[in-house]
Amino acid sequence: MELRHLRYFVALGEELNFTRAAERLHIAQPPLSQQIRQLEDELGVTLLQRNSRPVRLTEAGELLLARARSLLANFEAAVADTRRVGRGQAGKLAIGFVGSAMFAGLPDIIGSYRDACPDVELVLDEMLAPEIAEALRRRRIDVGFARPALLPEAGLAQRLILEEPYVAALPRAHPLAERDDIALAELSDDAFVLYPARPEPSVTGLIVAACQAAGFTPRLAQEVLHLQTAIGLIAAGVGVSLVPEAAARAQTGRGVAYVRLAAPAVTAPLTIAWREEDVSPAVQRLLDLATRWREIAPGLARRN
């Protein structure tokens, strides 16, 4: 039994006339009759009462007609869904991201992706950059938005999305809070609120390197896991820190002053990372949208 037998039978069962069913199927009547006979022989039952006008279905034929319609509908849906998944228009996409990506780029990219692929289920998971690398290796996520860039690793690829300057985040009562800009060295006596330095790569590694280039090693006031916690502690006067410019714009009015850093600037790249050998259509669509965002985002996306 093949699908064509079911298609032929459904057409005949709905038309109850061999001539009309053959015309509907764009075949001659004798081959249609032959295919229906083969189906009856395969099943070992009579499906049609051929001596009546119009042709009538037997009880077995009525049952098969209902089941065949369902089978064909399910098969056609499976074919359509398979093609949509193959084109990246359906399925599931797991995305890991660092929290700061939500302040610049990621919401726009995710919004564009949902508009383009509304039937793809997005699974979002906030994590640190080293966790993104591990999740990619273990196939827990398909794509990761990392800051800083992941360490070079065989099998993983990444593309720059954003090279964003950092600004100083100071308590409102800090003596430098009203300045338009400050040199990083002016914070040498302050304690810093920082993320964990290990495992690498970490934003803290970039901040420490920038401070050491400015002539001092930052003193740790408190280690935190999330930007919101850091902002709260800075507002409470626990210490100072450096935060992405876009995050600073989104956090105004919380007891924290954001002050530009004089040259040389401190920057941390935001990248999109994926497995080199596993670029599915859904992943490729996200990569294309991220690249497009980078090209059109005014004043944020920087080219290599």
PDB file of C-alpha atoms in Angstrom:
ATOM      1  CA  MET A   1       0.000   0.000   0.000  1.00  0.00           C
ATOM      2  CA  GLU A   2       1.314   3.440  -0.947  1.00  0.00           C
ATOM      3  CA  LEU A   3       0.098   6.964  -0.353  1.00  0.00           C
ATOM      4  CA  ARG A   4      -1.235   7.166  -3.879  1.00  0.00           C
ATOM      5  CA  HIS A   5      -3.663   4.326  -3.112  1.00  0.00           C
ATOM      6  CA  LEU A   6      -5.088   6.379  -0.249  1.00  0.00           C
ATOM      7  CA  ARG A   7      -5.224   9.557  -2.352  1.00  0.00           C
ATOM      8  CA  TYR A   8      -7.048   7.727  -5.137  1.00  0.00           C
ATOM      9  CA  PHE A   9      -9.473   6.145  -2.696  1.00  0.00           C
ATOM     10  CA  VAL A  10     -10.238   9.453  -0.960  1.00  0.00           C
ATOM     11  CA  ALA A  11     -10.961  11.104  -4.303  1.00  0.00           C
ATOM     12  CA  LEU A  12     -13.291   8.262  -5.284  1.00  0.00           C
ATOM     13  CA  GLY A  13     -14.903   8.113  -1.859  1.00  0.00           C
ATOM     14  CA  GLU A  14     -15.707  11.826  -2.042  1.00  0.00           C
ATOM     15  CA  GLU A  15     -16.848  11.874  -5.667  1.00  0.00           C
ATOM     16  CA  LEU A  16     -18.569   8.437  -5.664  1.00  0.00           C
ATOM     17  CA  ASN A  17     -18.008   8.404  -9.416  1.00  0.00           C
ATOM     18  CA  PHE A  18     -15.011   6.882 -11.216  1.00  0.00           C
ATOM     19  CA  THR A  19     -15.087   9.387 -14.075  1.00  0.00           C
ATOM     20  CA  ARG A  20     -15.172  12.482 -11.864  1.00  0.00           C
ATOM     21  CA  ALA A  21     -12.567  11.039  -9.501  1.00  0.00           C
ATOM     22  CA  ALA A  22     -10.221  10.272 -12.420  1.00  0.00           C
ATOM     23  CA  GLU A  23     -10.634  13.816 -13.755  1.00  0.00           C
ATOM     24  CA  ARG A  24      -9.904  15.230 -10.297  1.00  0.00           C
ATOM     25  CA  LEU A  25      -6.744  13.118 -10.088  1.00  0.00           C
ATOM     26  CA  HIS A  26      -5.738  13.904 -13.686  1.00  0.00           C
ATOM     27  CA  ILE A  27      -5.486  10.240 -14.604  1.00  0.00           C
ATOM     28  CA  ALA A  28      -7.476   7.904 -16.850  1.00  0.00           C
ATOM     29  CA  GLN A  29     -10.333   5.867 -15.387  1.00  0.00           C
ATOM     30  CA  PRO A  30      -8.847   2.358 -15.976  1.00  0.00           C
ATOM     31  CA  PRO A  31      -5.701   3.020 -13.882  1.00  0.00           C
ATOM     32  CA  LEU A  32      -7.906   4.409 -11.115  1.00  0.00           C
ATOM     33  CA  SER A  33     -10.043   1.265 -11.102  1.00  0.00           C
ATOM     34  CA  GLN A  34      -6.892  -0.855 -11.061  1.00  0.00           C
ATOM     35  CA  GLN A  35      -5.423   1.023  -8.076  1.00  0.00           C
ATOM     36  CA  ILE A  36      -8.646   0.671  -6.080  1.00  0.00           C
ATOM     37  CA  ARG A  37      -8.706  -3.077  -6.826  1.00  0.00           C
ATOM     38  CA  GLN A  38      -5.111  -3.350  -5.604  1.00  0.00           C
ATOM     39  CA  LEU A  39      -6.062  -1.550  -2.399  1.00  0.00           C
ATOM     40  CA  GLU A  40      -8.997  -3.917  -1.802  1.00  0.00           C
ATOM     41  CA  ASP A  41      -6.761  -6.930  -2.476  1.00  0.00           C
ATOM     42  CA  GLU A  42      -4.143  -5.576  -0.066  1.00  0.00           C
ATOM     43  CA  LEU A  43      -6.746  -5.087   2.686  1.00  0.00           C
ATOM     44  CA  GLY A  44      -8.736  -8.203   1.896  1.00  0.00           C
ATOM     45  CA  VAL A  45     -12.063  -6.322   2.022  1.00  0.00           C
ATOM     46  CA  THR A  46     -14.555  -4.789  -0.389  1.00  0.00           C
ATOM     47  CA  LEU A  47     -14.539  -0.993  -0.151  1.00  0.00           C
ATOM     48  CA  LEU A  48     -17.131  -0.132  -2.837  1.00  0.00           C
ATOM     49  CA  GLN A  49     -20.529  -1.328  -3.953  1.00  0.00           C
ATOM     50  CA  ARG A  50     -19.923  -0.986  -7.693  1.00  0.00           C
ATOM     51  CA  ASN A  51     -23.351  -2.232  -8.834  1.00  0.00           C
ATOM     52  CA  SER A  52     -25.136   0.836  -7.452  1.00  0.00           C
ATOM     53  CA  ARG A  53     -25.569   4.242  -9.054  1.00  0.00           C
ATOM     54  CA  PRO A  54     -23.872   6.265  -7.751  1.00  0.00           C
ATOM     55  CA  VAL A  55     -21.109   4.095  -6.384  1.00  0.00           C
ATOM     56  CA  ARG A  56     -21.508   3.562  -2.652  1.00  0.00           C
ATOM     57  CA  LEU A  57     -18.972   2.874   0.057  1.00  0.00           C
ATOM     58  CA  THR A  58     -19.237  -0.247   2.165  1.00  0.00           C
ATOM     59  CA  GLU A  59     -19.008   0.064   5.937  1.00  0.00           C
ATOM     60  CA  ALA A  60     -15.298  -0.783   5.667  1.00  0.00           C
ATOM     61  CA  GLY A  61     -14.975   1.839   2.931  1.00  0.00           C
ATOM     62  CA  GLU A  62     -16.587   4.500   5.122  1.00  0.00           C
ATOM     63  CA  LEU A  63     -14.104   3.746   7.909  1.00  0.00           C
ATOM     64  CA  LEU A  64     -11.120   3.829   5.564  1.00  0.00           C
ATOM     65  CA  LEU A  65     -12.262   7.110   4.015  1.00  0.00           C
ATOM     66  CA  ALA A  66     -12.298   8.828   7.408  1.00  0.00           C
ATOM     67  CA  ARG A  67      -8.947   7.357   8.460  1.00  0.00           C
ATOM     68  CA  ALA A  68      -7.318   8.000   5.071  1.00  0.00           C
ATOM     69  CA  ARG A  69      -8.309  11.675   5.173  1.00  0.00           C
ATOM     70  CA  SER A  70      -6.682  11.978   8.578  1.00  0.00           C
ATOM     71  CA  LEU A  71      -3.550  10.106   7.499  1.00  0.00           C
ATOM     72  CA  LEU A  72      -3.114  12.244   4.384  1.00  0.00           C
ATOM     73  CA  ALA A  73      -3.700  15.453   6.333  1.00  0.00           C
ATOM     74  CA  ASN A  74      -1.097  14.410   8.929  1.00  0.00           C
ATOM     75  CA  PHE A  75       1.368  13.459   6.210  1.00  0.00           C
ATOM     76  CA  GLU A  76       0.918  16.769   4.380  1.00  0.00           C
ATOM     77  CA  ALA A  77       1.322  18.660   7.671  1.00  0.00           C
ATOM     78  CA  ALA A  78       4.501  16.701   8.408  1.00  0.00           C
ATOM     79  CA  VAL A  79       5.899  17.560   4.976  1.00  0.00           C
ATOM     80  CA  ALA A  80       5.024  21.246   5.396  1.00  0.00           C
ATOM     81  CA  ASP A  81       6.488  21.401   8.916  1.00  0.00           C
ATOM     82  CA  THR A  82       9.662  19.620   7.793  1.00  0.00           C
ATOM     83  CA  ARG A  83      10.141  22.114   4.990  1.00  0.00           C
ATOM     84  CA  ARG A  84       9.548  25.056   7.352  1.00  0.00           C
ATOM     85  CA  VAL A  85      12.095  23.706   9.829  1.00  0.00           C
ATOM     86  CA  GLY A  86      14.510  23.197   6.939  1.00  0.00           C
ATOM     87  CA  ARG A  87      14.037  26.842   5.960  1.00  0.00           C
ATOM     88  CA  GLY A  88      14.506  28.026   9.563  1.00  0.00           C
ATOM     89  CA  GLN A  89      10.846  29.059   9.857  1.00  0.00           C
ATOM     90  CA  ALA A  90       9.866  26.583  12.586  1.00  0.00           C
ATOM     91  CA  GLY A  91      11.450  24.472  15.312  1.00  0.00           C
ATOM     92  CA  LYS A  92      13.307  25.596  18.447  1.00  0.00           C
ATOM     93  CA  LEU A  93      16.305  27.860  18.950  1.00  0.00           C
ATOM     94  CA  ALA A  94      18.148  27.980  22.299  1.00  0.00           C
ATOM     95  CA  ILE A  95      19.995  31.239  22.972  1.00  0.00           C
ATOM     96  CA  GLY A  96      22.423  31.986  25.793  1.00  0.00           C
ATOM     97  CA  PHE A  97      23.243  35.609  26.590  1.00  0.00           C
ATOM     98  CA  VAL A  98      25.088  37.793  29.051  1.00  0.00           C
ATOM     99  CA  GLY A  99      22.816  40.150  30.966  1.00  0.00           C
ATOM    100  CA  SER A 100      24.370  43.335  29.557  1.00  0.00           C
ATOM    101  CA  ALA A 101      23.374  42.274  26.029  1.00  0.00           C
ATOM    102  CA  MET A 102      19.791  43.144  26.960  1.00  0.00           C
ATOM    103  CA  PHE A 103      20.727  46.828  27.079  1.00  0.00           C
ATOM    104  CA  ALA A 104      22.144  47.044  23.561  1.00  0.00           C
ATOM    105  CA  GLY A 105      21.349  44.955  20.542  1.00  0.00           C
ATOM    106  CA  LEU A 106      19.801  41.747  21.788  1.00  0.00           C
ATOM    107  CA  PRO A 107      16.192  42.975  22.254  1.00  0.00           C
ATOM    108  CA  ASP A 108      16.209  44.441  18.724  1.00  0.00           C
ATOM    109  CA  ILE A 109      17.698  41.277  17.238  1.00  0.00           C
ATOM    110  CA  ILE A 110      15.277  38.982  19.092  1.00  0.00           C
ATOM    111  CA  GLY A 111      12.336  41.196  18.089  1.00  0.00           C
ATOM    112  CA  SER A 112      13.356  41.073  14.428  1.00  0.00           C
ATOM    113  CA  TYR A 113      13.765  37.306  14.656  1.00  0.00           C
ATOM    114  CA  ARG A 114      10.313  36.820  16.157  1.00  0.00           C
ATOM    115  CA  ASP A 115       8.813  38.950  13.388  1.00  0.00           C
ATOM    116  CA  ALA A 116      10.623  36.946  10.712  1.00  0.00           C
ATOM    117  CA  CYS A 117      10.118  33.502  12.293  1.00  0.00           C
ATOM    118  CA  PRO A 118       7.056  33.630  14.556  1.00  0.00           C
ATOM    119  CA  ASP A 119       6.748  29.834  14.672  1.00  0.00           C
ATOM    120  CA  VAL A 120      10.266  29.216  15.971  1.00  0.00           C
ATOM    121  CA  GLU A 121      10.242  28.612  19.729  1.00  0.00           C
ATOM    122  CA  LEU A 122      12.927  30.740  21.386  1.00  0.00           C
ATOM    123  CA  VAL A 123      14.479  29.471  24.621  1.00  0.00           C
ATOM    124  CA  LEU A 124      16.506  32.229  26.330  1.00  0.00           C
ATOM    125  CA  ASP A 125      18.981  31.585  29.138  1.00  0.00           C
ATOM    126  CA  GLU A 126      21.056  34.278  30.881  1.00  0.00           C
ATOM    127  CA  MET A 127      24.609  33.154  31.708  1.00  0.00           C
ATOM    128  CA  LEU A 128      28.190  34.332  31.972  1.00  0.00           C
ATOM    129  CA  ALA A 129      30.497  34.276  28.941  1.00  0.00           C
ATOM    130  CA  PRO A 130      32.409  31.117  30.024  1.00  0.00           C
ATOM    131  CA  GLU A 131      29.093  29.375  30.613  1.00  0.00           C
ATOM    132  CA  ILE A 132      28.082  30.268  27.059  1.00  0.00           C
ATOM    133  CA  ALA A 133      31.152  28.516  25.684  1.00  0.00           C
ATOM    134  CA  GLU A 134      30.431  25.438  27.795  1.00  0.00           C
ATOM    135  CA  ALA A 135      26.751  25.414  26.805  1.00  0.00           C
ATOM    136  CA  LEU A 136      27.696  25.585  23.121  1.00  0.00           C
ATOM    137  CA  ARG A 137      30.142  22.712  23.505  1.00  0.00           C
ATOM    138  CA  ARG A 138      27.525  20.588  25.273  1.00  0.00           C
ATOM    139  CA  ARG A 139      24.812  21.606  22.756  1.00  0.00           C
ATOM    140  CA  ARG A 140      22.569  23.054  25.447  1.00  0.00           C
ATOM    141  CA  ILE A 141      22.285  26.240  23.366  1.00  0.00           C
ATOM    142  CA  ASP A 142      22.535  26.902  19.636  1.00  0.00           C
ATOM    143  CA  VAL A 143      23.770  30.492  19.776  1.00  0.00           C
ATOM    144  CA  GLY A 144      25.354  32.681  22.442  1.00  0.00           C
ATOM    145  CA  PHE A 145      25.693  36.453  22.890  1.00  0.00           C
ATOM    146  CA  ALA A 146      28.922  36.840  24.869  1.00  0.00           C
ATOM    147  CA  ARG A 147      30.735  39.720  26.530  1.00  0.00           C
ATOM    148  CA  PRO A 148      33.675  39.735  26.496  1.00  0.00           C
ATOM    149  CA  ALA A 149      34.466  37.691  23.397  1.00  0.00           C
ATOM    150  CA  LEU A 150      34.947  33.972  24.000  1.00  0.00           C
ATOM    151  CA  LEU A 151      38.466  32.614  24.041  1.00  0.00           C
ATOM    152  CA  PRO A 152      39.450  31.154  20.642  1.00  0.00           C
ATOM    153  CA  GLU A 153      38.419  27.509  20.528  1.00  0.00           C
ATOM    154  CA  ALA A 154      38.312  24.888  17.804  1.00  0.00           C
ATOM    155  CA  GLY A 155      34.774  24.229  16.673  1.00  0.00           C
ATOM    156  CA  LEU A 156      33.345  27.543  17.868  1.00  0.00           C
ATOM    157  CA  ALA A 157      32.965  30.660  15.724  1.00  0.00           C
ATOM    158  CA  GLN A 158      32.006  34.171  16.765  1.00  0.00           C
ATOM    159  CA  ARG A 159      31.242  37.480  15.117  1.00  0.00           C
ATOM    160  CA  LEU A 160      31.476  40.991  16.523  1.00  0.00           C
ATOM    161  CA  ILE A 161      28.120  42.639  17.162  1.00  0.00           C
ATOM    162  CA  LEU A 162      29.103  45.666  19.190  1.00  0.00           C
ATOM    163  CA  GLU A 163      32.231  47.363  20.505  1.00  0.00           C
ATOM    164  CA  GLU A 164      30.785  49.452  23.302  1.00  0.00           C
ATOM    165  CA  PRO A 165      32.574  51.954  25.567  1.00  0.00           C
ATOM    166  CA  TYR A 166      32.340  51.593  29.330  1.00  0.00           C
ATOM    167  CA  VAL A 167      31.596  54.471  31.694  1.00  0.00           C
ATOM    168  CA  ALA A 168      32.334  54.929  35.380  1.00  0.00           C
ATOM    169  CA  ALA A 169      29.395  54.158  37.698  1.00  0.00           C
ATOM    170  CA  LEU A 170      29.730  56.206  40.893  1.00  0.00           C
ATOM    171  CA  PRO A 171      27.540  56.832  43.963  1.00  0.00           C
ATOM    172  CA  ARG A 172      25.758  60.164  43.637  1.00  0.00           C
ATOM    173  CA  ALA A 173      27.717  61.479  46.620  1.00  0.00           C
ATOM    174  CA  HIS A 174      31.076  60.641  45.057  1.00  0.00           C
ATOM    175  CA  PRO A 175      33.369  63.684  44.638  1.00  0.00           C
ATOM    176  CA  LEU A 176      33.718  62.966  40.890  1.00  0.00           C
ATOM    177  CA  ALA A 177      30.003  62.375  40.232  1.00  0.00           C
ATOM    178  CA  GLU A 178      29.371  65.835  38.743  1.00  0.00           C
ATOM    179  CA  ARG A 179      32.269  65.738  36.303  1.00  0.00           C
ATOM    180  CA  ASP A 180      31.697  65.428  32.533  1.00  0.00           C
ATOM    181  CA  ASP A 181      34.530  62.948  32.238  1.00  0.00           C
ATOM    182  CA  ILE A 182      37.277  61.495  34.395  1.00  0.00           C
ATOM    183  CA  ALA A 183      40.526  59.619  33.919  1.00  0.00           C
ATOM    184  CA  LEU A 184      40.378  56.016  35.061  1.00  0.00           C
ATOM    185  CA  ALA A 185      43.408  56.663  37.302  1.00  0.00           C
ATOM    186  CA  GLU A 186      41.267  59.029  39.382  1.00  0.00           C
ATOM    187  CA  LEU A 187      39.445  55.985  40.756  1.00  0.00           C
ATOM    188  CA  SER A 188      42.616  54.372  42.093  1.00  0.00           C
ATOM    189  CA  ASP A 189      41.627  54.982  45.734  1.00  0.00           C
ATOM    190  CA  ASP A 190      38.121  53.590  45.328  1.00  0.00           C
ATOM    191  CA  ALA A 191      36.965  50.022  45.964  1.00  0.00           C
ATOM    192  CA  PHE A 192      35.310  48.316  42.993  1.00  0.00           C
ATOM    193  CA  VAL A 193      32.160  46.248  42.664  1.00  0.00           C
ATOM    194  CA  LEU A 194      33.113  43.554  40.146  1.00  0.00           C
ATOM    195  CA  TYR A 195      31.974  40.280  38.597  1.00  0.00           C
ATOM    196  CA  PRO A 196      33.887  37.054  39.284  1.00  0.00           C
ATOM    197  CA  ALA A 197      37.267  37.069  37.539  1.00  0.00           C
ATOM    198  CA  ARG A 198      37.182  33.293  36.997  1.00  0.00           C
ATOM    199  CA  PRO A 199      36.488  31.423  34.871  1.00  0.00           C
ATOM    200  CA  GLU A 200      37.773  33.371  31.913  1.00  0.00           C
ATOM    201  CA  PRO A 201      36.898  35.245  29.810  1.00  0.00           C
ATOM    202  CA  SER A 202      35.354  37.809  32.138  1.00  0.00           C
ATOM    203  CA  VAL A 203      34.503  41.503  32.027  1.00  0.00           C
ATOM    204  CA  THR A 204      36.429  41.839  35.277  1.00  0.00           C
ATOM    205  CA  GLY A 205      39.576  40.749  33.461  1.00  0.00           C
ATOM    206  CA  LEU A 206      39.118  43.616  31.004  1.00  0.00           C
ATOM    207  CA  ILE A 207      38.454  46.137  33.788  1.00  0.00           C
ATOM    208  CA  VAL A 208      41.465  45.006  35.836  1.00  0.00           C
ATOM    209  CA  ALA A 209      43.701  45.184  32.746  1.00  0.00           C
ATOM    210  CA  ALA A 210      42.478  48.712  31.987  1.00  0.00           C
ATOM    211  CA  CYS A 211      43.083  49.801  35.592  1.00  0.00           C
ATOM    212  CA  GLN A 212      46.568  48.322  35.599  1.00  0.00           C
ATOM    213  CA  ALA A 213      47.313  50.133  32.339  1.00  0.00           C
ATOM    214  CA  ALA A 214      46.224  53.320  34.169  1.00  0.00           C
ATOM    215  CA  GLY A 215      48.716  52.632  36.952  1.00  0.00           C
ATOM    216  CA  PHE A 216      46.785  50.782  39.675  1.00  0.00           C
ATOM    217  CA  THR A 217      45.175  47.466  40.543  1.00  0.00           C
ATOM    218  CA  PRO A 218      41.520  47.866  41.597  1.00  0.00           C
ATOM    219  CA  ARG A 219      40.640  46.948  45.162  1.00  0.00           C
ATOM    220  CA  LEU A 220      37.616  44.651  45.448  1.00  0.00           C
ATOM    221  CA  ALA A 221      34.673  45.904  47.526  1.00  0.00           C
ATOM    222  CA  GLN A 222      32.133  43.243  46.567  1.00  0.00           C
ATOM    223  CA  GLU A 223      31.828  40.506  43.987  1.00  0.00           C
ATOM    224  CA  VAL A 224      28.437  40.203  42.244  1.00  0.00           C
ATOM    225  CA  LEU A 225      26.862  38.063  39.552  1.00  0.00           C
ATOM    226  CA  HIS A 226      24.395  40.520  38.015  1.00  0.00           C
ATOM    227  CA  LEU A 227      24.505  44.103  36.802  1.00  0.00           C
ATOM    228  CA  GLN A 228      21.399  45.076  38.773  1.00  0.00           C
ATOM    229  CA  THR A 229      23.085  43.951  41.993  1.00  0.00           C
ATOM    230  CA  ALA A 230      26.170  45.980  41.132  1.00  0.00           C
ATOM    231  CA  ILE A 231      24.075  49.093  40.470  1.00  0.00           C
ATOM    232  CA  GLY A 232      22.255  48.686  43.797  1.00  0.00           C
ATOM    233  CA  LEU A 233      25.502  48.348  45.732  1.00  0.00           C
ATOM    234  CA  ILE A 234      27.015  51.371  43.991  1.00  0.00           C
ATOM    235  CA  ALA A 235      23.919  53.416  44.848  1.00  0.00           C
ATOM    236  CA  ALA A 236      24.403  52.314  48.463  1.00  0.00           C
ATOM    237  CA  GLY A 237      27.958  53.643  48.432  1.00  0.00           C
ATOM    238  CA  VAL A 238      29.664  50.250  48.623  1.00  0.00           C
ATOM    239  CA  GLY A 239      32.011  51.035  45.753  1.00  0.00           C
ATOM    240  CA  VAL A 240      32.380  52.080  42.126  1.00  0.00           C
ATOM    241  CA  SER A 241      32.511  50.132  38.886  1.00  0.00           C
ATOM    242  CA  LEU A 242      32.603  50.343  35.106  1.00  0.00           C
ATOM    243  CA  VAL A 243      29.439  49.501  33.141  1.00  0.00           C
ATOM    244  CA  PRO A 244      28.491  49.457  29.457  1.00  0.00           C
ATOM    245  CA  GLU A 245      27.336  52.805  28.112  1.00  0.00           C
ATOM    246  CA  ALA A 246      23.972  51.430  26.980  1.00  0.00           C
ATOM    247  CA  ALA A 247      23.347  49.920  30.424  1.00  0.00           C
ATOM    248  CA  ALA A 248      24.116  53.298  31.994  1.00  0.00           C
ATOM    249  CA  ARG A 249      21.532  55.005  29.789  1.00  0.00           C
ATOM    250  CA  ALA A 250      18.928  52.505  30.944  1.00  0.00           C
ATOM    251  CA  GLN A 251      19.739  52.868  34.658  1.00  0.00           C
ATOM    252  CA  THR A 252      19.446  56.623  35.244  1.00  0.00           C
ATOM    253  CA  GLY A 253      17.735  57.895  38.397  1.00  0.00           C
ATOM    254  CA  ARG A 254      18.782  55.110  40.770  1.00  0.00           C
ATOM    255  CA  GLY A 255      21.263  56.975  42.962  1.00  0.00           C
ATOM    256  CA  VAL A 256      24.158  56.338  40.592  1.00  0.00           C
ATOM    257  CA  ALA A 257      26.074  58.854  38.459  1.00  0.00           C
ATOM    258  CA  TYR A 258      27.510  57.704  35.128  1.00  0.00           C
ATOM    259  CA  VAL A 259      30.601  59.584  33.996  1.00  0.00           C
ATOM    260  CA  ARG A 260      32.473  59.214  30.705  1.00  0.00           C
ATOM    261  CA  LEU A 261      36.044  57.966  30.843  1.00  0.00           C
ATOM    262  CA  ALA A 262      38.694  60.123  29.211  1.00  0.00           C
ATOM    263  CA  ALA A 263      40.949  58.491  26.631  1.00  0.00           C
ATOM    264  CA  PRO A 264      42.038  55.803  26.394  1.00  0.00           C
ATOM    265  CA  ALA A 265      38.534  54.319  26.304  1.00  0.00           C
ATOM    266  CA  VAL A 266      37.679  51.048  28.020  1.00  0.00           C
ATOM    267  CA  THR A 267      35.604  48.843  25.728  1.00  0.00           C
ATOM    268  CA  ALA A 268      34.275  45.286  25.772  1.00  0.00           C
ATOM    269  CA  PRO A 269      33.090  43.558  22.608  1.00  0.00           C
ATOM    270  CA  LEU A 270      29.711  41.859  22.404  1.00  0.00           C
ATOM    271  CA  THR A 271      29.870  38.884  20.070  1.00  0.00           C
ATOM    272  CA  ILE A 272      27.509  36.256  18.726  1.00  0.00           C
ATOM    273  CA  ALA A 273      28.945  32.730  18.944  1.00  0.00           C
ATOM    274  CA  TRP A 274      27.911  29.405  17.445  1.00  0.00           C
ATOM    275  CA  ARG A 275      29.211  25.933  16.562  1.00  0.00           C
ATOM    276  CA  GLU A 276      30.999  26.056  13.217  1.00  0.00           C
ATOM    277  CA  GLU A 277      29.706  22.713  11.956  1.00  0.00           C
ATOM    278  CA  ASP A 278      26.134  23.233  13.112  1.00  0.00           C
ATOM    279  CA  VAL A 279      24.731  26.234  11.248  1.00  0.00           C
ATOM    280  CA  SER A 280      21.068  25.279  10.875  1.00  0.00           C
ATOM    281  CA  PRO A 281      18.734  27.519   8.856  1.00  0.00           C
ATOM    282  CA  ALA A 282      17.338  28.893  12.139  1.00  0.00           C
ATOM    283  CA  VAL A 283      20.841  29.757  13.376  1.00  0.00           C
ATOM    284  CA  GLN A 284      21.779  31.280  10.024  1.00  0.00           C
ATOM    285  CA  ARG A 285      18.694  33.500  10.089  1.00  0.00           C
ATOM    286  CA  LEU A 286      19.684  34.802  13.542  1.00  0.00           C
ATOM    287  CA  LEU A 287      23.264  35.413  12.388  1.00  0.00           C
ATOM    288  CA  ASP A 288      21.979  37.373   9.391  1.00  0.00           C
ATOM    289  CA  LEU A 289      19.709  39.522  11.563  1.00  0.00           C
ATOM    290  CA  ALA A 290      22.496  40.184  14.067  1.00  0.00           C
ATOM    291  CA  THR A 291      24.821  41.244  11.258  1.00  0.00           C
ATOM    292  CA  ARG A 292      22.136  43.486   9.798  1.00  0.00           C
ATOM    293  CA  TRP A 293      21.561  45.111  13.211  1.00  0.00           C
ATOM    294  CA  ARG A 294      25.269  45.784  13.520  1.00  0.00           C
ATOM    295  CA  GLU A 295      25.288  47.518  10.148  1.00  0.00           C
ATOM    296  CA  ILE A 296      22.314  49.814  10.820  1.00  0.00           C
ATOM    297  CA  ALA A 297      22.461  50.533  14.588  1.00  0.00           C
ATOM    298  CA  PRO A 298      23.373  54.243  14.776  1.00  0.00           C
ATOM    299  CA  GLY A 299      26.344  55.085  16.950  1.00  0.00           C
ATOM    300  CA  LEU A 300      26.539  51.652  18.551  1.00  0.00           C
ATOM    301  CA  ALA A 301      27.734  49.009  16.130  1.00  0.00           C
ATOM    302  CA  ARG A 302      31.404  49.399  15.316  1.00  0.00           C
ATOM    303  CA  ARG A 303      33.062  47.649  12.435  1.00  0.00           C
ATOM    304  CA  ASN A 304      36.231  45.633  12.978  1.00  0.00           C
TER     305      ASN A 304
END
